Short mmCIF file of C-alpha atoms in Angstrom, two decimals:
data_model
loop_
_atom_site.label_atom_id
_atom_site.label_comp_id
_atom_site.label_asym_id
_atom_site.label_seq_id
_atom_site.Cartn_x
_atom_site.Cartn_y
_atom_site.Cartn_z
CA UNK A 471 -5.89 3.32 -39.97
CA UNK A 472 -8.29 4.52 -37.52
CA UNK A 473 -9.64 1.37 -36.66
CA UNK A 474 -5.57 0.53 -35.69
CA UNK A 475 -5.22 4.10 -33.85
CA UNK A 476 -8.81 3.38 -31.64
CA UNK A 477 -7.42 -0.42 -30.86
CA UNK A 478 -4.46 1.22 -29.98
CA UNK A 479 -6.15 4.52 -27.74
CA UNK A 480 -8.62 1.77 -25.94
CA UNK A 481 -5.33 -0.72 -25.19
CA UNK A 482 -3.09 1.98 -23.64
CA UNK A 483 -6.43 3.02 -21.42
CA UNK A 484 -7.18 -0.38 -20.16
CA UNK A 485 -3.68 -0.76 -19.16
CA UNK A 486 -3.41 3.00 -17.15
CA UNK A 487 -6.64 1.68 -15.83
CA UNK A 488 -5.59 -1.76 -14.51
CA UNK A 489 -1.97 -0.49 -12.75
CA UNK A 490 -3.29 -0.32 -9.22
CA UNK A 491 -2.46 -2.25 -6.28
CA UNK A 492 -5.45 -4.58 -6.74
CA UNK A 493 -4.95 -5.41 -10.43
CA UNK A 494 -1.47 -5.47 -11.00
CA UNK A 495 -1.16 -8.89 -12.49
CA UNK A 496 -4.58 -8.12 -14.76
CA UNK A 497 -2.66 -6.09 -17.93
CA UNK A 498 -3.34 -9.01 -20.08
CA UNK A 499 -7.08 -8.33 -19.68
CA UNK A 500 -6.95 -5.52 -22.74
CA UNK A 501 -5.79 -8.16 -25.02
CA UNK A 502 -8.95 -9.08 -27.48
CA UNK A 503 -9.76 -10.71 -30.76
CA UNK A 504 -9.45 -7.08 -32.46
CA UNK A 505 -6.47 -5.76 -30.71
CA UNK A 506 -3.41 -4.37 -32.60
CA UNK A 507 -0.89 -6.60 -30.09
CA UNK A 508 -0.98 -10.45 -30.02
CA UNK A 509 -0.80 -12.54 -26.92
CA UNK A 510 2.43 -13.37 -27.23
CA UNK A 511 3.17 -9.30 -27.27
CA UNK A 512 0.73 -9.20 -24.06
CA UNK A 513 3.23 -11.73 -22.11
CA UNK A 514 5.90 -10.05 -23.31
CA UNK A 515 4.64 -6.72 -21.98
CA UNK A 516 3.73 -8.48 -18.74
CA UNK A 517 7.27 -10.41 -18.24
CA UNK A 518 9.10 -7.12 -18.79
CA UNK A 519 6.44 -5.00 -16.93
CA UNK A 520 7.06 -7.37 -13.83
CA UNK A 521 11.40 -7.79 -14.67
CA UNK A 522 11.04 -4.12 -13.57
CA UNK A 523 8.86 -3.66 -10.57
CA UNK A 524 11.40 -7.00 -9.17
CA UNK A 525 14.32 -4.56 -9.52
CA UNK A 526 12.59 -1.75 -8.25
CA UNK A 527 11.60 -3.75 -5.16
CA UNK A 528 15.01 -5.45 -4.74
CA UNK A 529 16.24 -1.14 -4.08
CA UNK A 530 13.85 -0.76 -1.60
CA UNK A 531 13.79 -0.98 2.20
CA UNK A 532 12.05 -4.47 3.34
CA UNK A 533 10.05 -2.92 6.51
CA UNK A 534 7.83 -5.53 7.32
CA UNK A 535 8.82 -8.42 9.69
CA UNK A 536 7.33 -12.19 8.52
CA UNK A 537 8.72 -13.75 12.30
CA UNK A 538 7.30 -11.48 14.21
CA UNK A 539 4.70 -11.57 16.59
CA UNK A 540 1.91 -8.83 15.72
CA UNK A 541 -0.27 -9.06 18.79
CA UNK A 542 2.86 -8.58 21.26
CA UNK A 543 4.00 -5.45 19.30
CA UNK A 544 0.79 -3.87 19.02
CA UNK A 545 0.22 -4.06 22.80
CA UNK A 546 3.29 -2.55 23.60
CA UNK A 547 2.69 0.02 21.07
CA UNK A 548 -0.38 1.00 22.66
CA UNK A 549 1.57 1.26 26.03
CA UNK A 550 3.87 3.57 24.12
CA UNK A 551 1.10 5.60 22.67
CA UNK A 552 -0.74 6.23 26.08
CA UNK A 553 2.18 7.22 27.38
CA UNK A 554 3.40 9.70 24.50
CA UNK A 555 0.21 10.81 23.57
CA UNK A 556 0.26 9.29 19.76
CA UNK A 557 -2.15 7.52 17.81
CA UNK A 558 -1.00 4.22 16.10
CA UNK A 559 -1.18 3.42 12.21
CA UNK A 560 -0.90 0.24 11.18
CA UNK A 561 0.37 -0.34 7.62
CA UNK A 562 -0.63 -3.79 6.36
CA UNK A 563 1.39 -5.36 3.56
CA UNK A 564 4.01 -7.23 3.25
CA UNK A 565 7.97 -7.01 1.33
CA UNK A 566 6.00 -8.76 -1.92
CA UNK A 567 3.68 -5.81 -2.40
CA UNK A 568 5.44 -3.59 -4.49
CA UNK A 569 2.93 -0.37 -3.87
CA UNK A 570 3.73 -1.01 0.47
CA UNK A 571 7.18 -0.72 -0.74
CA UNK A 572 6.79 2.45 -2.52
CA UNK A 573 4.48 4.24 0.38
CA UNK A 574 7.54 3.36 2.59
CA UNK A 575 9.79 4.79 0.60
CA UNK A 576 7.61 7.90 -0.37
CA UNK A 577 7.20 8.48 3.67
CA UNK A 578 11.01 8.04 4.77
CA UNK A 579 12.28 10.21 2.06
CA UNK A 580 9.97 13.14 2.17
CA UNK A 581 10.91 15.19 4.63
CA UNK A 582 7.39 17.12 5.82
CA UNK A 583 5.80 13.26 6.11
CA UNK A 584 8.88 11.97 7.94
CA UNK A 585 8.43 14.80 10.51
CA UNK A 586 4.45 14.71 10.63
CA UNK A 587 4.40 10.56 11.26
CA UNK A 588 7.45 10.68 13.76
CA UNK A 589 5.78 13.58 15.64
CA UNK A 590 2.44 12.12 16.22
CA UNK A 591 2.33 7.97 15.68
CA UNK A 592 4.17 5.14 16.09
CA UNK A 593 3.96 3.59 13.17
CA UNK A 594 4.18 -0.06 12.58
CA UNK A 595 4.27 -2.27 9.34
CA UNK A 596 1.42 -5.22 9.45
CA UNK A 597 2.88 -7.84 7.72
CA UNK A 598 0.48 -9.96 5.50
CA UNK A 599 2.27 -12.86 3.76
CA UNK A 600 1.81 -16.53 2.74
CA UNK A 601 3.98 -17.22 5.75
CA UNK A 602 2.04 -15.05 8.22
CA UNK A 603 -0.70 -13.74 7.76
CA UNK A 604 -1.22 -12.64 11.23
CA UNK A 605 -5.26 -13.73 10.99
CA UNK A 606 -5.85 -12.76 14.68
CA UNK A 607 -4.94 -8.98 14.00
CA UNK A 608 -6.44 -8.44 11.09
CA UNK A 609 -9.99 -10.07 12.12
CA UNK A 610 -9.80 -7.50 14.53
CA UNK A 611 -9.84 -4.70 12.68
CA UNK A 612 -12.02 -6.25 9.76
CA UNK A 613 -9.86 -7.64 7.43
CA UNK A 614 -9.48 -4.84 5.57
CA UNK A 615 -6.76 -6.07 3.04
CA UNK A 616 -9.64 -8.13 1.46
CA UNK A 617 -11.63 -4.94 0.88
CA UNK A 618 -9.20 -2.91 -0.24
CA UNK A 619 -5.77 -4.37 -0.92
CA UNK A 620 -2.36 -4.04 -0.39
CA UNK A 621 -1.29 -1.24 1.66
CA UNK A 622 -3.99 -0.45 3.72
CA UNK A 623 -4.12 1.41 7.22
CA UNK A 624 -5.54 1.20 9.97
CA UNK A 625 -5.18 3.98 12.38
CA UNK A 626 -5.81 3.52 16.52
CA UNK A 627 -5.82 5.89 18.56
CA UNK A 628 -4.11 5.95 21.63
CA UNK A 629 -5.92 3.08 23.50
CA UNK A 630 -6.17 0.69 20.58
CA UNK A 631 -9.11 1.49 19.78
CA UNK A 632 -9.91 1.26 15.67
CA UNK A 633 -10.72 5.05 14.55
CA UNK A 634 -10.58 5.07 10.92
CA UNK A 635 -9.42 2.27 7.98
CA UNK A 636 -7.93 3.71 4.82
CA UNK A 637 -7.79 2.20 1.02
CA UNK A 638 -4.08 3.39 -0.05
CA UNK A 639 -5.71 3.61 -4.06
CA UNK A 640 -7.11 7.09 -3.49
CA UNK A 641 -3.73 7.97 -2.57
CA UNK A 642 -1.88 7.26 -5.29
CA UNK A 643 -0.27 9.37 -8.45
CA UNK A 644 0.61 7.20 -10.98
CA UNK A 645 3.42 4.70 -9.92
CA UNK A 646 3.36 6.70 -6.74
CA UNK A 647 1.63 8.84 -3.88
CA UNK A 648 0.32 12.42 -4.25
CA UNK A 649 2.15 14.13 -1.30
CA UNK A 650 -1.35 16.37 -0.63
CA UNK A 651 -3.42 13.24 -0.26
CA UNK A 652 -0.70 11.65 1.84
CA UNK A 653 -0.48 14.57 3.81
CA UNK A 654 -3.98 14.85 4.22
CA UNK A 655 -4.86 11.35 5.66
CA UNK A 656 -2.04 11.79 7.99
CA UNK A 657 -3.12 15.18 9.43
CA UNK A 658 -7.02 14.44 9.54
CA UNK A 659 -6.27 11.45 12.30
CA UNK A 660 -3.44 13.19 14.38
CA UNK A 661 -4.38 12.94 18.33
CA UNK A 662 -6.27 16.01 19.77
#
């Protein structure tokens, strides 16, 4: 029995462990000779595990625009910045990434990160996607979706100019963001 209940402890950590951005589709990984569920369970798990995050997704806004053209927008956001005094962040993803879809969300609908992104960047969703990957933009600023995953920012100040790059994973809580951490990154780059 306590062979069954360590199986069972270890499983249930490697799958906590492998829900980030970056390993989403990599559940199946816990399954092993000695585990308690079979492999049929394991694509069970996974089917219904993805069944949800496809209805969560279908609920949420779709902020990031596949047709249009990156480099155009972010010069005229820079124009806009200069001229408002706001730094830029750039949030890379794309309407197939559940966890951009969920930082979105988190942002809009809290109130105190609403007011602090609206009141000192303009704020513009990178689009990454099989049908446009906007490669010019993001060898720019480093590719930094290959480093880190899906979101990341990338925050310009007011003349374009790259300032700081930041991995979304330390700012989640769970299936979600920790509102501290979120808060955080946004005040540590606001304009002087």
């Amino acid at each position: 029995m306590k062979k069954i209940h360590l199986a069972f402890s270890l499983m249930i950590s490697s799958l906590l462990i492998s829900c980030s951005q970056k390993t989403e589709n990599s559940a199946d990984q816990y399954v092993s000779k000695d585990s308690v569920m079979s492999e049929s369970d394991s694509a069970a798990v996974k089917a219904e595990r993805k069944k949800v995050q496809e209805q969560e997704k279908a609920k949420l806004d779709k902020p990031y625009r596949e047709d249009e053209n990156a480099e155009e927008k972010i010069e005229s956001l820079i124009k806009q910045a200069q001229a408002e005094n706001k730094n830029i962040i750039l949030q890379a993803g794309g309407n197939w990434c559940i966890w951009c879809l969920r930082f979105n969300d988190f942002v809009q609908k809290t109130p105190e990160l609403k007011k602090l992104t609206d009141d000192h960047y303009l704020y513009y969703h990178l689009n990454y996607s099989p049908k446009n990957k906007n490669e010019k933009v993001f060898n720019r600023y480093g590719n930094p979706g290959e480093k880190y995953g899906y979101p990341v920012f990338i925050v310009l100040d007011k003349n374009g100019k790259l300032i700081h790059t930041q991995d979304s994973a330390v700012l989640e809580d769970g299936n979600g963001y920790d509102l501290e951490k979120v808060k955080n990154f946004f005040t540590q780059w606001i304009p002087n």
